[in-house]
XYZ file of C-alpha atoms in Angstrom:
655
model
C 36.522 43.497 2.597
C 37.900 41.124 -0.041
C 38.207 38.308 2.478
C 34.656 38.890 3.742
C 33.357 38.875 0.162
C 35.161 35.614 -0.632
C 33.845 34.058 2.580
C 30.281 35.219 1.800
C 30.403 33.733 -1.695
C 31.895 30.482 -0.386
C 29.231 30.088 2.298
C 26.461 30.915 -0.183
C 27.760 28.364 -2.679
C 27.761 25.758 0.069
C 24.176 26.694 1.022
C 23.062 26.345 -2.598
C 25.055 23.147 -3.183
C 23.604 21.270 -0.193
C 20.028 20.071 -0.956
C 18.628 21.097 2.429
C 15.218 21.573 0.835
C 14.795 17.816 0.391
C 13.385 17.170 3.919
C 10.872 19.973 3.342
C 9.849 18.517 -0.026
C 9.466 15.033 1.445
C 7.390 16.328 4.374
C 5.210 18.450 2.106
C 4.467 15.668 -0.367
C 3.744 13.200 2.463
C 1.450 15.646 4.264
C -0.342 16.607 1.042
C -0.831 12.963 0.053
C -2.018 12.035 3.544
C -4.810 14.614 3.392
C -5.830 13.554 -0.105
C -5.801 9.855 0.862
C -8.446 10.561 3.499
C -10.849 11.235 0.613
C -9.978 7.788 -0.743
C -10.914 6.159 2.587
C -7.362 5.687 3.889
C -6.209 7.057 7.245
C -2.417 7.281 7.434
C -1.014 6.679 10.917
C 2.674 6.824 9.950
C 3.722 9.356 7.309
C 6.625 7.310 5.963
C 4.278 4.426 5.117
C 2.832 6.493 2.220
C 6.131 6.366 0.354
C 6.796 2.742 1.354
C 3.421 1.679 -0.060
C 4.505 2.990 -3.444
C 7.394 0.506 -3.390
C 5.240 -2.502 -2.428
C 5.886 -5.589 -4.545
C 3.216 -7.822 -2.999
C -0.029 -7.479 -1.031
C -1.167 -10.278 1.283
C -4.887 -9.702 1.583
C -7.604 -11.203 3.754
C -10.673 -12.519 1.929
C -13.637 -11.784 4.160
C -14.613 -8.126 4.190
C -11.671 -6.999 2.058
C -12.145 -8.894 -1.189
C -15.746 -9.780 -0.329
C -18.648 -7.686 0.966
C -18.767 -9.380 4.377
C -22.572 -9.564 4.041
C -23.109 -13.234 4.648
C -26.282 -15.250 4.220
C -26.954 -18.974 4.487
C -27.850 -20.182 0.985
C -27.410 -23.957 1.302
C -27.948 -26.490 4.097
C -27.357 -30.241 4.467
C -29.034 -32.088 7.355
C -29.832 -35.714 8.162
C -27.932 -36.732 5.051
C -29.999 -34.633 2.639
C -29.927 -31.150 1.158
C -32.678 -28.762 2.284
C -34.267 -26.910 -0.599
C -35.000 -24.153 0.216
C -32.317 -23.998 2.876
C -34.765 -22.916 5.622
C -37.268 -25.726 5.021
C -36.736 -27.939 8.087
C -39.966 -29.933 7.862
C -37.929 -33.040 6.992
C -36.009 -32.768 10.290
C -37.532 -34.411 13.349
C -38.538 -32.123 16.222
C -35.853 -33.554 18.528
C -33.109 -33.008 15.903
C -34.378 -29.484 15.169
C -34.392 -28.683 18.904
C -30.763 -29.813 19.246
C -29.722 -27.757 16.223
C -31.537 -24.626 17.444
C -30.023 -25.030 20.913
C -26.542 -25.145 19.324
C -27.242 -22.054 17.215
C -28.646 -19.998 20.114
C -26.137 -20.983 22.808
C -22.923 -21.446 20.808
C -22.693 -17.875 19.528
C -21.133 -14.510 20.334
C -24.035 -12.702 18.667
C -27.421 -11.651 19.996
C -30.968 -11.283 18.714
C -33.174 -8.407 19.834
C -36.896 -8.613 19.088
C -38.666 -5.215 19.210
C -41.851 -5.042 21.299
C -43.789 -3.552 18.390
C -43.234 -6.746 16.394
C -40.760 -5.241 13.900
C -37.866 -7.030 12.250
C -35.354 -8.688 14.573
C -32.074 -6.856 15.169
C -29.210 -9.352 14.886
C -25.724 -8.395 16.093
C -22.361 -10.127 16.014
C -19.733 -11.029 13.427
C -20.981 -11.427 9.831
C -20.814 -15.240 10.103
C -22.702 -15.221 13.416
C -25.317 -12.845 12.024
C -25.842 -15.091 8.977
C -26.318 -18.215 11.142
C -28.586 -16.472 13.685
C -30.708 -15.000 10.876
C -31.037 -18.474 9.380
C -31.935 -19.830 12.840
C -34.815 -17.350 13.054
C -36.101 -18.575 9.685
C -36.210 -22.192 10.885
C -38.225 -21.278 13.965
C -35.665 -20.333 16.636
C -36.949 -18.277 19.584
C -33.587 -16.933 20.729
C -34.479 -15.740 24.230
C -36.712 -18.736 24.970
C -34.046 -21.268 23.913
C -31.366 -19.570 26.000
C -33.631 -19.504 29.043
C -34.244 -23.272 28.880
C -30.598 -24.197 29.410
C -27.678 -22.717 31.305
C -24.139 -22.295 29.991
C -21.527 -24.173 32.029
C -18.389 -23.401 30.067
C -17.444 -21.699 26.787
C -14.549 -22.461 24.430
C -14.342 -19.300 22.268
C -13.797 -19.648 18.531
C -10.109 -20.351 18.000
C -8.377 -19.244 14.796
C -5.940 -22.146 15.119
C -8.550 -24.890 15.566
C -11.182 -23.098 13.454
C -13.987 -24.030 15.859
C -15.762 -22.853 18.979
C -17.702 -24.797 21.581
C -20.056 -24.460 24.531
C -21.264 -26.782 27.300
C -24.921 -26.275 28.294
C -27.050 -28.024 30.925
C -30.731 -28.709 30.386
C -32.382 -30.536 33.295
C -30.119 -33.539 33.918
C -28.405 -33.578 30.502
C -25.240 -31.751 29.453
C -24.764 -31.050 25.734
C -21.413 -30.021 24.250
C -22.110 -28.052 21.080
C -19.387 -27.377 18.497
C -19.476 -25.098 15.468
C -16.694 -24.394 12.989
C -14.939 -25.206 9.725
C -16.950 -28.006 8.143
C -14.163 -30.397 7.144
C -12.442 -30.048 10.534
C -15.629 -30.621 12.538
C -16.549 -33.541 10.252
C -13.177 -35.198 10.943
C -14.074 -35.244 14.686
C -17.509 -36.839 14.107
C -17.991 -40.547 14.702
C -21.766 -40.492 14.130
C -24.576 -38.485 12.517
C -28.219 -37.722 13.252
C -30.694 -39.644 11.087
C -34.162 -38.676 9.813
C -35.983 -40.090 12.837
C -33.619 -38.440 15.292
C -31.592 -41.552 16.095
C -27.790 -41.493 16.153
C -26.149 -43.529 13.358
C -22.455 -44.479 13.067
C -20.440 -42.408 10.562
C -19.432 -44.984 7.958
C -16.951 -44.339 5.172
C -19.735 -43.903 2.596
C -21.644 -41.334 4.666
C -18.430 -39.454 5.492
C -17.588 -39.300 1.774
C -21.089 -38.009 1.030
C -20.620 -35.158 3.488
C -17.123 -34.467 2.139
C -18.544 -34.273 -1.373
C -21.222 -31.818 -0.175
C -18.545 -29.656 1.466
C -16.373 -29.691 -1.683
C -19.332 -28.800 -3.916
C -20.307 -25.886 -1.663
C -16.688 -24.701 -1.444
C -16.321 -24.792 -5.239
C -19.360 -22.496 -5.383
C -17.383 -20.046 -3.160
C -19.507 -20.823 -0.089
C -18.078 -20.781 3.421
C -18.947 -24.150 4.981
C -19.851 -24.292 8.682
C -20.728 -27.550 10.458
C -22.702 -28.133 13.670
C -22.002 -31.106 15.949
C -22.669 -32.106 19.532
C -22.016 -34.810 22.089
C -23.541 -35.809 25.419
C -21.459 -35.429 28.536
C -21.910 -37.229 31.833
C -22.652 -34.586 34.463
C -20.466 -36.508 36.910
C -17.380 -35.885 34.725
C -17.756 -32.127 34.870
C -15.254 -30.559 37.322
C -17.003 -28.712 40.128
C -14.246 -26.303 41.155
C -11.839 -25.588 38.266
C -14.481 -25.494 35.544
C -12.722 -22.545 33.884
C -9.835 -24.885 33.002
C -12.117 -27.653 31.780
C -11.206 -28.866 28.302
C -14.410 -29.565 26.400
C -14.590 -32.966 24.686
C -13.958 -32.417 20.975
C -13.788 -35.980 19.669
C -16.465 -38.619 19.180
C -19.009 -35.991 18.075
C -22.364 -36.428 16.362
C -22.833 -34.352 13.211
C -26.011 -32.258 13.179
C -25.592 -30.634 9.788
C -23.663 -28.296 7.484
C -24.573 -24.878 6.074
C -23.046 -22.968 3.163
C -22.718 -19.211 3.645
C -22.410 -16.920 0.654
C -20.202 -13.848 0.846
C -20.200 -12.160 -2.583
C -17.133 -10.407 -3.995
C -17.006 -6.644 -3.718
C -17.834 -4.801 -6.950
C -14.667 -3.445 -8.557
C -12.319 -5.924 -6.862
C -11.531 -7.773 -10.084
C -10.510 -4.516 -11.804
C -8.441 -3.515 -8.761
C -6.585 -6.846 -8.777
C -5.921 -6.488 -12.510
C -4.609 -2.972 -11.886
C -2.169 -4.413 -9.339
C -1.022 -7.052 -11.823
C -0.373 -4.364 -14.449
C 1.603 -2.430 -11.837
C 3.765 -5.464 -11.032
C 2.265 -5.905 -7.559
C 1.320 -9.514 -6.799
C -1.888 -9.974 -4.793
C -1.943 -13.029 -2.514
C -5.049 -14.192 -0.681
C -4.501 -15.439 2.878
C -7.721 -16.738 4.407
C -8.961 -19.100 7.083
C -11.578 -20.521 4.709
C -11.624 -23.948 3.103
C -9.054 -24.248 0.311
C -11.790 -24.868 -2.286
C -13.723 -21.790 -1.148
C -10.517 -19.765 -1.294
C -9.842 -21.011 -4.839
C -13.366 -20.124 -5.979
C -13.187 -16.589 -4.586
C -9.643 -16.110 -5.946
C -10.842 -17.130 -9.424
C -13.828 -14.769 -9.107
C -11.587 -11.881 -8.045
C -8.977 -12.541 -10.728
C -6.213 -13.427 -8.250
C -6.053 -16.893 -9.823
C -6.214 -17.412 -13.567
C -8.614 -20.127 -14.703
C -6.056 -21.180 -17.326
C -3.158 -21.095 -14.868
C -1.846 -23.508 -12.262
C -4.166 -23.819 -9.239
C -2.388 -26.543 -7.311
C 0.484 -26.596 -4.823
C 2.588 -24.602 -4.250
C 0.530 -21.813 -5.891
C -2.488 -22.818 -3.797
C -1.553 -24.208 -0.403
C -3.026 -24.899 3.011
C -1.648 -23.039 6.003
C -0.812 -26.250 7.819
C 1.341 -27.529 4.924
C 3.234 -24.243 4.778
C 3.642 -24.143 8.561
C 5.152 -27.623 8.719
C 7.873 -26.816 6.164
C 11.407 -25.848 7.135
C 12.422 -22.197 6.928
C 14.479 -22.889 3.787
C 11.576 -24.706 2.097
C 9.183 -21.869 2.979
C 11.598 -19.385 1.443
C 11.781 -21.400 -1.779
C 8.005 -21.524 -2.371
C 6.956 -18.188 -0.813
C 7.257 -16.396 -4.170
C 4.932 -18.893 -5.849
C 2.130 -18.843 -3.266
C -0.954 -17.055 -4.574
C -3.674 -18.451 -2.294
C -3.280 -19.795 1.232
C -6.386 -21.443 2.667
C -7.140 -22.706 6.159
C -4.417 -20.396 7.433
C -3.891 -19.163 10.963
C -2.524 -15.717 11.895
C 0.836 -17.378 12.561
C 0.862 -18.770 8.999
C 0.335 -15.230 7.705
C 3.275 -14.062 9.827
C 5.503 -16.871 8.484
C 4.559 -15.948 4.902
C 5.366 -12.271 5.494
C 8.755 -13.158 6.967
C 9.572 -15.509 4.071
C 8.615 -12.872 1.481
C 10.692 -10.182 3.204
C 13.730 -12.470 3.212
C 13.248 -12.823 -0.550
C 13.557 -9.031 -0.877
C 9.870 -8.185 -1.281
C 8.302 -5.016 0.089
C 5.251 -6.565 1.733
C 1.862 -4.990 2.487
C -0.545 -6.968 4.676
C -4.225 -6.446 5.458
C -5.689 -7.608 8.759
C -8.608 -6.991 11.084
C -8.272 -9.328 14.058
C -6.252 -9.058 17.244
C -4.301 -12.145 16.154
C -3.268 -10.334 12.947
C -1.232 -7.793 14.948
C 2.140 -9.659 14.647
C 1.823 -9.923 10.838
C 0.726 -6.263 10.551
C 3.694 -5.199 12.657
C 6.164 -7.427 10.786
C 5.067 -6.276 7.317
C 6.624 -3.232 5.655
C 3.129 -1.728 5.499
C 0.359 -2.919 7.800
C -3.165 -2.135 6.578
C -5.869 -2.502 9.233
C -9.586 -2.505 8.468
C -11.423 0.506 9.855
C -14.900 -1.012 10.092
C -14.251 -4.605 11.158
C -10.752 -4.174 12.605
C -10.004 -4.423 16.323
C -8.197 -1.664 18.199
C -5.149 -3.920 18.600
C -4.963 -4.425 14.820
C -5.317 -0.688 14.190
C -2.587 0.154 16.708
C -0.227 -2.302 14.975
C -0.926 -0.893 11.507
C 0.570 1.931 9.450
C -2.558 2.758 7.447
C -6.232 2.162 8.280
C -8.566 1.356 5.355
C -11.741 3.079 6.502
C -14.188 1.238 4.211
C -12.492 -2.221 4.406
C -12.432 -2.304 0.583
C -9.543 -3.745 -1.445
C -10.046 -1.057 -4.092
C -9.029 1.482 -1.433
C -5.827 -0.514 -0.859
C -4.999 -0.100 -4.558
C -5.649 3.643 -4.280
C -3.114 3.741 -1.432
C -0.560 2.062 -3.743
C -1.293 4.737 -6.356
C -0.810 7.553 -3.867
C 2.352 5.905 -2.542
C 3.827 5.832 -6.012
C 2.822 9.468 -6.474
C 4.726 10.395 -3.297
C 7.838 8.577 -4.515
C 7.556 10.137 -7.990
C 7.088 13.660 -6.591
C 10.186 13.296 -4.421
C 12.134 12.197 -7.504
C 10.799 15.186 -9.479
C 11.964 17.596 -6.807
C 15.391 15.936 -6.568
C 15.872 16.199 -10.333
C 14.840 19.861 -10.268
C 17.027 20.750 -7.284
C 20.110 18.865 -8.442
C 19.926 20.630 -11.819
C 19.945 24.024 -10.103
C 22.681 22.948 -7.683
C 25.001 21.604 -10.382
C 24.477 24.575 -12.711
C 24.908 27.275 -10.014
C 27.900 25.545 -8.464
C 29.791 24.977 -11.734
C 29.056 28.467 -13.092
C 30.242 30.267 -9.953
C 33.267 28.019 -9.353
C 34.545 28.315 -12.946
C 33.920 32.079 -12.984
C 35.586 32.549 -9.575
C 38.656 30.485 -10.509
C 39.124 32.111 -13.918
C 38.336 35.775 -13.169
C 38.124 36.095 -9.387
C 34.548 37.298 -9.646
C 31.196 35.506 -9.738
C 28.131 36.328 -11.889
C 25.675 35.189 -9.192
C 26.169 37.044 -5.901
C 25.139 35.873 -2.417
C 21.701 37.535 -2.366
C 20.876 36.246 -5.851
C 21.878 32.707 -4.904
C 19.706 32.873 -1.799
C 16.726 33.895 -3.956
C 17.484 30.970 -6.283
C 17.715 28.756 -3.221
C 14.259 29.952 -2.140
C 12.882 29.055 -5.593
C 14.393 25.574 -5.268
C 13.628 24.729 -1.686
C 10.325 26.274 -0.718
C 8.468 27.227 -3.880
C 9.854 24.308 -5.894
C 8.931 21.871 -3.147
C 5.394 23.260 -2.972
C 4.974 23.138 -6.745
C 6.287 19.620 -7.355
C 5.159 17.982 -4.098
C 1.501 18.623 -4.901
C 1.442 16.903 -8.288
C -1.604 14.559 -8.259
C -1.180 10.861 -9.158
C -1.585 9.830 -12.790
C -2.687 6.574 -14.420
C 0.832 6.024 -15.773
C 2.071 5.417 -12.223
C 0.184 2.103 -12.164
C 1.811 0.958 -15.408
C 5.320 0.915 -13.937
C 7.006 -1.910 -12.091
C 7.504 -1.380 -8.324
C 10.896 0.003 -7.319
C 11.404 -2.522 -4.508
C 14.051 -2.181 -1.827
C 17.356 -1.741 -3.643
C 16.515 0.534 -6.577
C 18.351 3.904 -6.488
C 16.279 7.007 -5.781
C 18.040 8.927 -8.584
C 17.453 6.875 -11.725
C 19.410 6.910 -15.003
C 16.531 8.796 -16.644
C 16.833 11.507 -13.978
C 20.613 11.690 -14.478
C 20.086 12.089 -18.242
C 17.526 14.883 -17.813
C 19.706 16.565 -15.204
C 22.871 16.550 -17.347
C 21.047 17.768 -20.476
C 19.618 20.807 -18.665
C 22.664 21.508 -16.484
C 25.118 21.348 -19.404
C 22.898 23.675 -21.428
C 22.608 26.201 -18.579
C 26.312 26.036 -17.726
C 27.410 26.408 -21.352
C 25.109 29.287 -22.264
C 25.660 31.263 -19.048
C 29.451 30.843 -19.047
C 29.503 32.098 -22.640
C 27.596 35.187 -21.511
C 29.845 35.535 -18.472
C 33.032 35.707 -20.540
C 31.706 37.273 -23.759
C 28.424 38.767 -22.603
C 29.357 42.421 -23.114
C 30.177 41.768 -26.745
C 27.203 39.477 -27.446
C 24.740 41.802 -25.712
C 26.377 44.882 -27.307
C 27.112 46.657 -24.055
C 30.352 48.307 -25.237
C 28.694 51.728 -25.261
C 27.898 51.454 -21.547
C 30.336 52.459 -18.810
C 32.543 49.494 -17.708
C 30.903 49.348 -14.270
C 27.352 49.560 -15.655
C 28.110 47.091 -18.455
C 29.425 44.568 -15.907
C 26.303 45.014 -13.761
C 23.978 44.641 -16.777
C 25.815 41.479 -17.876
C 25.571 39.935 -14.384
C 21.927 41.005 -14.062
C 21.188 39.384 -17.426
C 22.941 36.150 -16.318
C 20.980 36.140 -13.045
C 17.685 36.812 -14.828
C 18.368 34.152 -17.466
C 19.399 31.606 -14.811
C 16.134 32.144 -12.888
C 14.017 31.799 -16.040
C 15.872 28.605 -16.936
C 14.745 27.217 -13.558
C 11.165 28.441 -14.018
C 10.843 26.702 -17.401
C 12.771 23.647 -16.211
C 10.206 23.289 -13.418
C 7.738 22.208 -16.108
C 10.231 19.600 -17.349
C 10.624 18.220 -13.826
C 6.873 17.429 -13.714
C 7.276 14.621 -16.262
C 10.770 13.095 -16.068
C 9.866 10.194 -18.390
C 7.170 11.680 -20.640
C 7.833 13.888 -23.650
C 4.675 15.969 -23.167
C 5.527 17.929 -20.000
C 2.375 20.088 -20.214
C -0.136 17.247 -19.790
C -2.501 18.118 -16.949
C -0.506 21.195 -15.904
C -3.536 23.503 -15.834
C -5.304 21.171 -13.377
C -2.599 21.752 -10.781
C -3.583 25.253 -9.706
C -0.932 25.442 -6.992
C 1.846 24.685 -9.504
C 0.592 27.342 -11.915
C 0.204 29.808 -9.061
C 3.774 29.249 -7.825
C 5.189 29.658 -11.349
C 3.265 32.953 -11.695
C 4.352 34.181 -8.237
C 8.004 33.320 -8.967
C 7.840 35.183 -12.303
C 6.210 38.261 -10.727
C 8.775 38.364 -7.912
C 11.627 38.068 -10.437
C 10.248 41.048 -12.366
C 9.930 43.050 -9.119
C 13.478 42.139 -8.057
C 15.075 43.171 -11.360
C 12.985 46.296 -11.894
C 12.565 47.656 -8.362
C 14.990 45.975 -5.931
C 18.219 46.598 -7.795
C 20.018 48.308 -4.905
C 19.341 45.412 -2.512
C 20.400 42.744 -5.047
C 23.224 44.905 -6.510
C 21.749 44.659 -9.998
C 20.380 47.085 -12.598
C 17.231 47.267 -14.683
C 17.129 45.485 -18.032
C 15.618 46.822 -21.234
C 12.853 44.931 -23.019
C 15.192 43.300 -25.543
C 17.355 41.758 -22.776
C 14.186 40.561 -21.045
C 13.079 38.832 -24.244
C 16.481 37.180 -24.701
C 16.425 35.937 -21.073
C 12.985 34.422 -21.514
C 13.917 32.952 -24.928
C 16.977 31.204 -23.479
C 14.775 29.785 -20.703
C 12.170 28.569 -23.211
C 14.848 26.594 -25.078
C 14.900 24.188 -22.107
C 11.490 22.832 -23.271
C 12.524 21.579 -26.758
C 15.869 20.538 -25.285
C 14.081 18.351 -22.704
C 11.907 16.873 -25.466
C 14.907 15.976 -27.625
C 16.900 14.758 -24.612
C 14.296 12.075 -23.916
C 15.262 10.378 -27.177
C 18.694 9.659 -25.701
C 18.700 6.006 -24.571
C 19.787 5.206 -21.021
C 21.297 1.939 -19.749
C 19.172 -0.331 -17.575
C 21.987 -0.749 -15.059
C 21.924 2.073 -12.459
C 24.712 4.627 -12.793
C 25.849 3.983 -9.211
C 26.459 0.325 -10.026
C 29.331 1.223 -12.379
C 31.342 2.562 -9.434
C 30.757 -0.370 -7.072
C 33.385 -2.758 -8.517
C 36.091 -0.096 -8.159
C 35.061 0.666 -4.600
C 34.931 -3.026 -3.673
C 38.307 -3.769 -5.235
C 39.928 -0.845 -3.411
C 38.453 -2.031 -0.128
C 39.642 -5.573 -0.834
C 43.185 -4.354 -1.618
C 43.177 -2.327 1.584
C 42.086 -5.332 3.667
C 44.709 -7.569 2.013
C 47.358 -4.949 2.769
C 46.368 -4.938 6.438
C 46.529 -8.724 6.608
C 49.954 -8.681 4.926
């Protein structure tokens, strides 16, 4: 029987010592956070990404639809060398020029226009940019279906994110027109002529080119997206008859038709969200395909760039310049990049890779199919739920359902809450583990008996693993979480602050309970009881006191860094409920389940002393937080010794 008893105690100590409740706590806090994040418009596809998002050090965000509303309208137009005011007043344009422009708008598009038979408002579909241009086309007199019926499409070059343009070849009678539409400065660079007031084609001189460049820069500085329209005539004889699908549309020697500026206003609340990220130590970088000047203007409006700061290279850079650098050069400037304009999906991927090599935990937003590699490469891929493609969503870890950057910041907040809740549970569990282990080992070695038997330790283990996990894993996020710096990749999970709190509570519990273990009969005045009953009452008192120490310490674990551990406690109904349930079960165990637990009932005075000893953990935790802790992680102090021993071992082998 003695051997069985020793074996039972040994196995129970091992069960209590091993923190097997940690996986349960992690799963619970992830699952709880995932459900709550749905209310904040974030659909979590991979549970682990919740915790990773809390460690993010940088967010590479798209502009259109994420930082801006993605509700585009044409607000400025430049045609035949002059600005139209208002932008839909095309009376100054000749009928032949207007017909060419309208043909380009109607045929070179992926959108459609549906006109209801009852004469209601037109229903325009397509991407936000396409919808803005088609809506503007309707204002200048475009009859979408009529224009498309007058000419037939021969070949289409879809919009290309690398070239930032899309083209179409259309045949009308005996003429073939190649229409191009895309990024204004890139289309302008391919134009050798422009359409004049009377509809004649004029050569693009240096002065006229500079005029158009100035118009583009002015529009871009006003945060407008600039789109240019150009065309060229093609000899019908040069069009391949058989392999037309492989025909490369002519994209040089174009004639400029005009340029429009499309306004996409910033989302309300984005500036505050960006500032919140800055306070939290998370750098927001804008990666967009827009003109560099447009990107700068939006970044200044959103607060990503500071008007008083540096807004030149390498802080603001074009994708092409970054792409052409060597891998080493990209790594050197990656940290400094705040805005990347005229970028391709591959540029975004290169930036993510460079940032990861620098040790950053990178979150990336994306919506297009071409964004999939960057979303997959990033530590956390955030796809847009409304504008995102299925490929982008499949490559992501979290889907932002409303496409809003403020929701991305909420995900960061929840991620930090997950990480903090896991740390709270670890601190709570390690305190119980250390105290129970030391108390039983010292008692067993010194007297051959233990104050906490197997059944009692299993009940304590239940408090730690299941109830403790439920209580601490459901702590809601607080504003203080966004005032900390991100933990990054290499920070230890158990911080010096946690070690301090743990040792303060564990030493107190060990000291007080060992004193009662060795001198409890005298202190509690149990000399008048029979030896067997006095021993049982002493052990019952130690068990009861130990449990109440854990119940009160559970409050301390809620706020490892704050002195006021009761802040917001009444709002967490599950936490309060678990504390009440644990207390009620402890009373039932001591008062009614004595035979099963091999304990006896306690009188009211011993109950009060047990509770009083547990309550002391509150002021002790408050005072303990005045103890300063070193910045260097505790684990780092042991690394030099470990490395030197390994080095000596390797040298010995070589010798």
